[in-house]
Amino acid sequence: MIAPAVLQGRDRYERVMDGWTDNTHADAFTHTVRLGDDDRAIEVAVVALPSPSYAIHEARCRALRGALGPGVAEGVAALAGAGMVAGFTRRAAEATGGGPGAALVVDALVEVARLARQVAKMPPERAARAAGGDPWVCWQLDTTGWVDLPNSCFTYSDAGKALFGTRTVETPMQPDFYSPQ
C-alpha cells in the first residue's frame, strides 16, 4: 500500500495557493505567493524582471503560520541576481536548505516563476499594436514579449503559425496585457 508522507496521521491533505502580480516598478513586477497546508503557511515575494531574463532583483519570505528552519528566509533573499529559468528549482532548493518549511518555500518559488511567465512589460507604443485586435500582430507580440514561447506548444509552433491566413483566428488581447498601466 502506498502511504504518502503528507497523509501520515491524517485522512486528508490540502494545500492552498494564492498568487498575484503587482506592477510596482518601471522595469519589474512584484510576484507574491502564499502557500499553506495544515502544518504551516508561508508568503514569498519576489521583485523580478520580465522575459527574457526573469532575473530576481530581491526576494523575501516569511512564515504566516508554523516555523521556518534557520536559513530558509536568508536563502530566499540570496536568490537575488538569479534568473527564474532552467535550473531555478535546484538553485532554490540549494539556497533554502532542507530544514522545516524549506520544501514549501521552494514550491512557492516555483509558483512565483509561473506567475512571472504570465505578464510582460513592453513599451506602450509597441503594445498599442494590439489595439486593433489583429491576431497575427498579437501572436508576434506574444512571441517577442515572451522569448520562451516559440515552440513551447502548438499555438506558438511553426504548425500553429501556418494557420494564420488559412482560417479565422481571434484574440482577446488588449494593449494593457502587454504594457500594464
PDB file of C-alpha atoms in Angstrom:
ATOM      1  CA  MET A   1       0.000   0.000   0.000  1.00  0.00           C
ATOM      2  CA  ILE A   2       1.273   3.451  -0.877  1.00  0.00           C
ATOM      3  CA  ALA A   3       1.444   5.723   2.163  1.00  0.00           C
ATOM      4  CA  PRO A   4       2.227   9.321   1.163  1.00  0.00           C
ATOM      5  CA  ALA A   5       4.082  11.227   3.858  1.00  0.00           C
ATOM      6  CA  VAL A   6       1.568  14.092   3.726  1.00  0.00           C
ATOM      7  CA  LEU A   7      -1.210  11.678   4.781  1.00  0.00           C
ATOM      8  CA  GLN A   8       0.684  10.271   7.741  1.00  0.00           C
ATOM      9  CA  GLY A   9      -1.550  10.724  10.789  1.00  0.00           C
ATOM     10  CA  ARG A  10      -4.442  12.214   8.810  1.00  0.00           C
ATOM     11  CA  ASP A  11      -7.100  11.193   6.300  1.00  0.00           C
ATOM     12  CA  ARG A  12      -6.848  14.276   4.123  1.00  0.00           C
ATOM     13  CA  TYR A  13      -4.175  16.680   2.958  1.00  0.00           C
ATOM     14  CA  GLU A  14      -4.987  20.065   1.459  1.00  0.00           C
ATOM     15  CA  ARG A  15      -2.645  22.748   0.194  1.00  0.00           C
ATOM     16  CA  VAL A  16      -3.891  26.201  -0.769  1.00  0.00           C
ATOM     17  CA  MET A  17      -2.045  28.651  -3.006  1.00  0.00           C
ATOM     18  CA  ASP A  18      -2.847  32.283  -3.685  1.00  0.00           C
ATOM     19  CA  GLY A  19      -0.668  34.212  -6.080  1.00  0.00           C
ATOM     20  CA  TRP A  20      -0.717  37.676  -7.586  1.00  0.00           C
ATOM     21  CA  THR A  21       1.462  40.060  -9.535  1.00  0.00           C
ATOM     22  CA  ASP A  22       1.747  43.799  -8.924  1.00  0.00           C
ATOM     23  CA  ASN A  23       3.114  46.344 -11.385  1.00  0.00           C
ATOM     24  CA  THR A  24       5.368  48.004  -8.807  1.00  0.00           C
ATOM     25  CA  HIS A  25       8.464  49.051 -10.747  1.00  0.00           C
ATOM     26  CA  ALA A  26       9.140  50.646 -14.122  1.00  0.00           C
ATOM     27  CA  ASP A  27      11.112  47.605 -15.253  1.00  0.00           C
ATOM     28  CA  ALA A  28       9.965  44.825 -12.914  1.00  0.00           C
ATOM     29  CA  PHE A  29       6.977  43.162 -11.279  1.00  0.00           C
ATOM     30  CA  THR A  30       6.410  42.012  -7.714  1.00  0.00           C
ATOM     31  CA  HIS A  31       5.121  38.435  -7.658  1.00  0.00           C
ATOM     32  CA  THR A  32       3.663  37.234  -4.357  1.00  0.00           C
ATOM     33  CA  VAL A  33       2.635  33.701  -3.443  1.00  0.00           C
ATOM     34  CA  ARG A  34       1.035  32.485  -0.235  1.00  0.00           C
ATOM     35  CA  LEU A  35       1.175  28.739   0.148  1.00  0.00           C
ATOM     36  CA  GLY A  36      -0.178  26.812   3.097  1.00  0.00           C
ATOM     37  CA  ASP A  37      -1.264  23.466   4.424  1.00  0.00           C
ATOM     38  CA  ASP A  38      -2.342  22.199   7.863  1.00  0.00           C
ATOM     39  CA  ASP A  39       1.204  22.366   9.203  1.00  0.00           C
ATOM     40  CA  ARG A  40       2.400  25.784   8.067  1.00  0.00           C
ATOM     41  CA  ALA A  41       1.772  28.720   5.752  1.00  0.00           C
ATOM     42  CA  ILE A  42       4.330  30.967   4.121  1.00  0.00           C
ATOM     43  CA  GLU A  43       4.494  34.028   1.904  1.00  0.00           C
ATOM     44  CA  VAL A  44       7.163  34.567  -0.731  1.00  0.00           C
ATOM     45  CA  ALA A  45       7.503  37.881  -2.578  1.00  0.00           C
ATOM     46  CA  VAL A  46       9.902  38.345  -5.483  1.00  0.00           C
ATOM     47  CA  VAL A  47      10.686  41.504  -7.452  1.00  0.00           C
ATOM     48  CA  ALA A  48      11.833  40.308 -10.865  1.00  0.00           C
ATOM     49  CA  LEU A  49      12.379  41.447 -14.412  1.00  0.00           C
ATOM     50  CA  PRO A  50      10.051  40.072 -17.083  1.00  0.00           C
ATOM     51  CA  SER A  51      11.111  37.883 -20.017  1.00  0.00           C
ATOM     52  CA  PRO A  52      13.694  37.093 -21.194  1.00  0.00           C
ATOM     53  CA  SER A  53      15.840  37.043 -18.039  1.00  0.00           C
ATOM     54  CA  TYR A  54      13.232  36.715 -15.271  1.00  0.00           C
ATOM     55  CA  ALA A  55      16.092  37.996 -13.087  1.00  0.00           C
ATOM     56  CA  ILE A  56      15.321  38.413  -9.405  1.00  0.00           C
ATOM     57  CA  HIS A  57      16.064  41.885  -8.007  1.00  0.00           C
ATOM     58  CA  GLU A  58      15.024  40.968  -4.487  1.00  0.00           C
ATOM     59  CA  ALA A  59      13.238  38.115  -2.755  1.00  0.00           C
ATOM     60  CA  ARG A  60      11.832  37.659   0.704  1.00  0.00           C
ATOM     61  CA  CYS A  61       9.963  35.013   2.618  1.00  0.00           C
ATOM     62  CA  ARG A  62       8.096  34.886   5.904  1.00  0.00           C
ATOM     63  CA  ALA A  63       6.183  32.349   7.929  1.00  0.00           C
ATOM     64  CA  LEU A  64       2.482  33.096   8.291  1.00  0.00           C
ATOM     65  CA  ARG A  65       1.805  30.001  10.403  1.00  0.00           C
ATOM     66  CA  GLY A  66       4.285  27.496  11.790  1.00  0.00           C
ATOM     67  CA  ALA A  67       8.035  27.860  11.772  1.00  0.00           C
ATOM     68  CA  LEU A  68      10.660  28.024   9.080  1.00  0.00           C
ATOM     69  CA  GLY A  69      14.013  26.382   9.561  1.00  0.00           C
ATOM     70  CA  PRO A  70      17.083  28.503  10.160  1.00  0.00           C
ATOM     71  CA  GLY A  71      18.461  29.920   6.968  1.00  0.00           C
ATOM     72  CA  VAL A  72      15.333  29.436   4.835  1.00  0.00           C
ATOM     73  CA  ALA A  73      14.414  33.141   4.636  1.00  0.00           C
ATOM     74  CA  GLU A  74      18.066  34.111   4.182  1.00  0.00           C
ATOM     75  CA  GLY A  75      18.337  31.553   1.389  1.00  0.00           C
ATOM     76  CA  VAL A  76      15.387  33.128  -0.396  1.00  0.00           C
ATOM     77  CA  ALA A  77      16.986  36.573  -0.117  1.00  0.00           C
ATOM     78  CA  ALA A  78      20.225  35.109  -1.503  1.00  0.00           C
ATOM     79  CA  LEU A  79      18.421  34.293  -4.765  1.00  0.00           C
ATOM     80  CA  ALA A  80      18.743  37.968  -5.783  1.00  0.00           C
ATOM     81  CA  GLY A  81      20.500  38.015  -9.127  1.00  0.00           C
ATOM     82  CA  ALA A  82      19.318  34.543 -10.147  1.00  0.00           C
ATOM     83  CA  GLY A  83      17.064  34.068 -13.145  1.00  0.00           C
ATOM     84  CA  MET A  84      13.841  32.102 -12.816  1.00  0.00           C
ATOM     85  CA  VAL A  85      14.854  29.916 -15.750  1.00  0.00           C
ATOM     86  CA  ALA A  86      16.028  26.313 -16.236  1.00  0.00           C
ATOM     87  CA  GLY A  87      17.643  25.072 -13.038  1.00  0.00           C
ATOM     88  CA  PHE A  88      15.767  27.521 -10.801  1.00  0.00           C
ATOM     89  CA  THR A  89      14.117  24.826  -8.668  1.00  0.00           C
ATOM     90  CA  ARG A  90      17.520  23.278  -7.952  1.00  0.00           C
ATOM     91  CA  ARG A  91      19.025  26.688  -7.098  1.00  0.00           C
ATOM     92  CA  ALA A  92      16.068  27.473  -4.818  1.00  0.00           C
ATOM     93  CA  ALA A  93      16.385  24.118  -3.029  1.00  0.00           C
ATOM     94  CA  GLU A  94      20.121  24.621  -2.526  1.00  0.00           C
ATOM     95  CA  ALA A  95      19.597  28.162  -1.231  1.00  0.00           C
ATOM     96  CA  THR A  96      16.833  27.288   1.242  1.00  0.00           C
ATOM     97  CA  GLY A  97      18.383  24.081   2.575  1.00  0.00           C
ATOM     98  CA  GLY A  98      16.401  21.153   3.896  1.00  0.00           C
ATOM     99  CA  GLY A  99      15.011  22.456   7.169  1.00  0.00           C
ATOM    100  CA  PRO A 100      11.401  22.834   8.272  1.00  0.00           C
ATOM    101  CA  GLY A 101       9.327  24.636   5.669  1.00  0.00           C
ATOM    102  CA  ALA A 102      12.072  24.681   3.034  1.00  0.00           C
ATOM    103  CA  ALA A 103      10.219  22.384   0.625  1.00  0.00           C
ATOM    104  CA  LEU A 104       7.062  24.510   0.916  1.00  0.00           C
ATOM    105  CA  VAL A 105       9.115  27.647   0.209  1.00  0.00           C
ATOM    106  CA  VAL A 106      10.685  26.031  -2.873  1.00  0.00           C
ATOM    107  CA  ASP A 107       7.204  25.123  -4.118  1.00  0.00           C
ATOM    108  CA  ALA A 108       6.128  28.752  -3.597  1.00  0.00           C
ATOM    109  CA  LEU A 109       9.165  29.959  -5.548  1.00  0.00           C
ATOM    110  CA  VAL A 110       8.181  27.668  -8.431  1.00  0.00           C
ATOM    111  CA  GLU A 111       4.701  29.245  -8.358  1.00  0.00           C
ATOM    112  CA  VAL A 112       6.336  32.696  -8.464  1.00  0.00           C
ATOM    113  CA  ALA A 113       8.246  31.624 -11.582  1.00  0.00           C
ATOM    114  CA  ARG A 114       4.953  30.511 -13.147  1.00  0.00           C
ATOM    115  CA  LEU A 115       3.372  33.874 -12.350  1.00  0.00           C
ATOM    116  CA  ALA A 116       6.331  35.638 -13.936  1.00  0.00           C
ATOM    117  CA  ARG A 117       5.531  33.960 -17.250  1.00  0.00           C
ATOM    118  CA  GLN A 118       2.024  35.395 -17.312  1.00  0.00           C
ATOM    119  CA  VAL A 119       2.951  39.076 -17.526  1.00  0.00           C
ATOM    120  CA  ALA A 120       5.026  41.294 -19.791  1.00  0.00           C
ATOM    121  CA  LYS A 121       6.344  44.847 -19.949  1.00  0.00           C
ATOM    122  CA  MET A 122       6.620  46.205 -23.452  1.00  0.00           C
ATOM    123  CA  PRO A 123       6.955  49.844 -24.425  1.00  0.00           C
ATOM    124  CA  PRO A 124       3.430  51.333 -24.613  1.00  0.00           C
ATOM    125  CA  GLU A 125       3.851  52.260 -28.278  1.00  0.00           C
ATOM    126  CA  ARG A 126       4.685  48.654 -29.124  1.00  0.00           C
ATOM    127  CA  ALA A 127       1.839  47.282 -27.003  1.00  0.00           C
ATOM    128  CA  ALA A 128      -0.576  49.676 -28.738  1.00  0.00           C
ATOM    129  CA  ARG A 129      -0.304  47.456 -31.809  1.00  0.00           C
ATOM    130  CA  ALA A 130      -2.671  45.035 -30.040  1.00  0.00           C
ATOM    131  CA  ALA A 131      -5.476  47.616 -30.022  1.00  0.00           C
ATOM    132  CA  GLY A 132      -6.640  46.634 -33.480  1.00  0.00           C
ATOM    133  CA  GLY A 133      -7.382  43.078 -32.358  1.00  0.00           C
ATOM    134  CA  ASP A 134      -5.327  41.561 -35.182  1.00  0.00           C
ATOM    135  CA  PRO A 135      -4.438  38.007 -34.050  1.00  0.00           C
ATOM    136  CA  TRP A 136      -1.275  37.911 -36.169  1.00  0.00           C
ATOM    137  CA  VAL A 137       0.008  41.110 -34.528  1.00  0.00           C
ATOM    138  CA  CYS A 138      -0.798  39.704 -31.077  1.00  0.00           C
ATOM    139  CA  TRP A 139       0.942  36.410 -31.939  1.00  0.00           C
ATOM    140  CA  GLN A 140       4.045  38.397 -32.887  1.00  0.00           C
ATOM    141  CA  LEU A 141       3.829  40.427 -29.668  1.00  0.00           C
ATOM    142  CA  ASP A 142       3.488  37.184 -27.690  1.00  0.00           C
ATOM    143  CA  THR A 143       6.486  35.502 -29.266  1.00  0.00           C
ATOM    144  CA  THR A 144       8.740  38.530 -28.910  1.00  0.00           C
ATOM    145  CA  GLY A 145       7.497  39.514 -25.435  1.00  0.00           C
ATOM    146  CA  TRP A 146       7.979  36.033 -24.013  1.00  0.00           C
ATOM    147  CA  VAL A 147      11.091  34.554 -25.573  1.00  0.00           C
ATOM    148  CA  ASP A 148      10.326  31.130 -24.120  1.00  0.00           C
ATOM    149  CA  LEU A 149       7.008  30.834 -26.014  1.00  0.00           C
ATOM    150  CA  PRO A 150       8.213  29.908 -29.526  1.00  0.00           C
ATOM    151  CA  ASN A 151       7.815  26.149 -29.982  1.00  0.00           C
ATOM    152  CA  SER A 152       6.579  25.723 -26.397  1.00  0.00           C
ATOM    153  CA  CYS A 153       3.171  24.491 -27.555  1.00  0.00           C
ATOM    154  CA  PHE A 154       1.127  24.088 -30.738  1.00  0.00           C
ATOM    155  CA  THR A 155      -0.137  27.685 -30.725  1.00  0.00           C
ATOM    156  CA  TYR A 156       3.390  29.060 -30.876  1.00  0.00           C
ATOM    157  CA  SER A 157       4.852  26.354 -33.131  1.00  0.00           C
ATOM    158  CA  ASP A 158       5.542  26.608 -36.853  1.00  0.00           C
ATOM    159  CA  ALA A 159       2.421  24.488 -37.427  1.00  0.00           C
ATOM    160  CA  GLY A 160       0.328  26.917 -35.378  1.00  0.00           C
ATOM    161  CA  LYS A 161       1.876  29.884 -37.144  1.00  0.00           C
ATOM    162  CA  ALA A 162       0.974  28.304 -40.501  1.00  0.00           C
ATOM    163  CA  LEU A 163      -2.747  28.505 -39.650  1.00  0.00           C
ATOM    164  CA  PHE A 164      -2.772  32.292 -39.888  1.00  0.00           C
ATOM    165  CA  GLY A 165      -4.401  33.232 -43.164  1.00  0.00           C
ATOM    166  CA  THR A 166      -5.988  29.798 -43.625  1.00  0.00           C
ATOM    167  CA  ARG A 167      -8.849  30.171 -41.143  1.00  0.00           C
ATOM    168  CA  THR A 168     -10.394  32.633 -38.744  1.00  0.00           C
ATOM    169  CA  VAL A 169      -8.277  33.258 -35.671  1.00  0.00           C
ATOM    170  CA  GLU A 170      -9.483  35.541 -32.877  1.00  0.00           C
ATOM    171  CA  THR A 171      -7.766  37.050 -29.877  1.00  0.00           C
ATOM    172  CA  PRO A 172      -8.984  38.815 -26.723  1.00  0.00           C
ATOM    173  CA  MET A 173      -5.631  40.578 -26.268  1.00  0.00           C
ATOM    174  CA  GLN A 174      -5.505  44.281 -25.463  1.00  0.00           C
ATOM    175  CA  PRO A 175      -2.586  46.740 -25.095  1.00  0.00           C
ATOM    176  CA  ASP A 176      -2.776  46.681 -21.268  1.00  0.00           C
ATOM    177  CA  PHE A 177      -1.898  42.994 -21.333  1.00  0.00           C
ATOM    178  CA  TYR A 178       1.473  43.771 -22.908  1.00  0.00           C
ATOM    179  CA  SER A 179       2.168  47.052 -21.117  1.00  0.00           C
ATOM    180  CA  PRO A 180       0.307  47.377 -17.803  1.00  0.00           C
ATOM    181  CA  GLN A 181      -0.679  50.866 -16.717  1.00  0.00           C
TER     182      GLN A 181
END
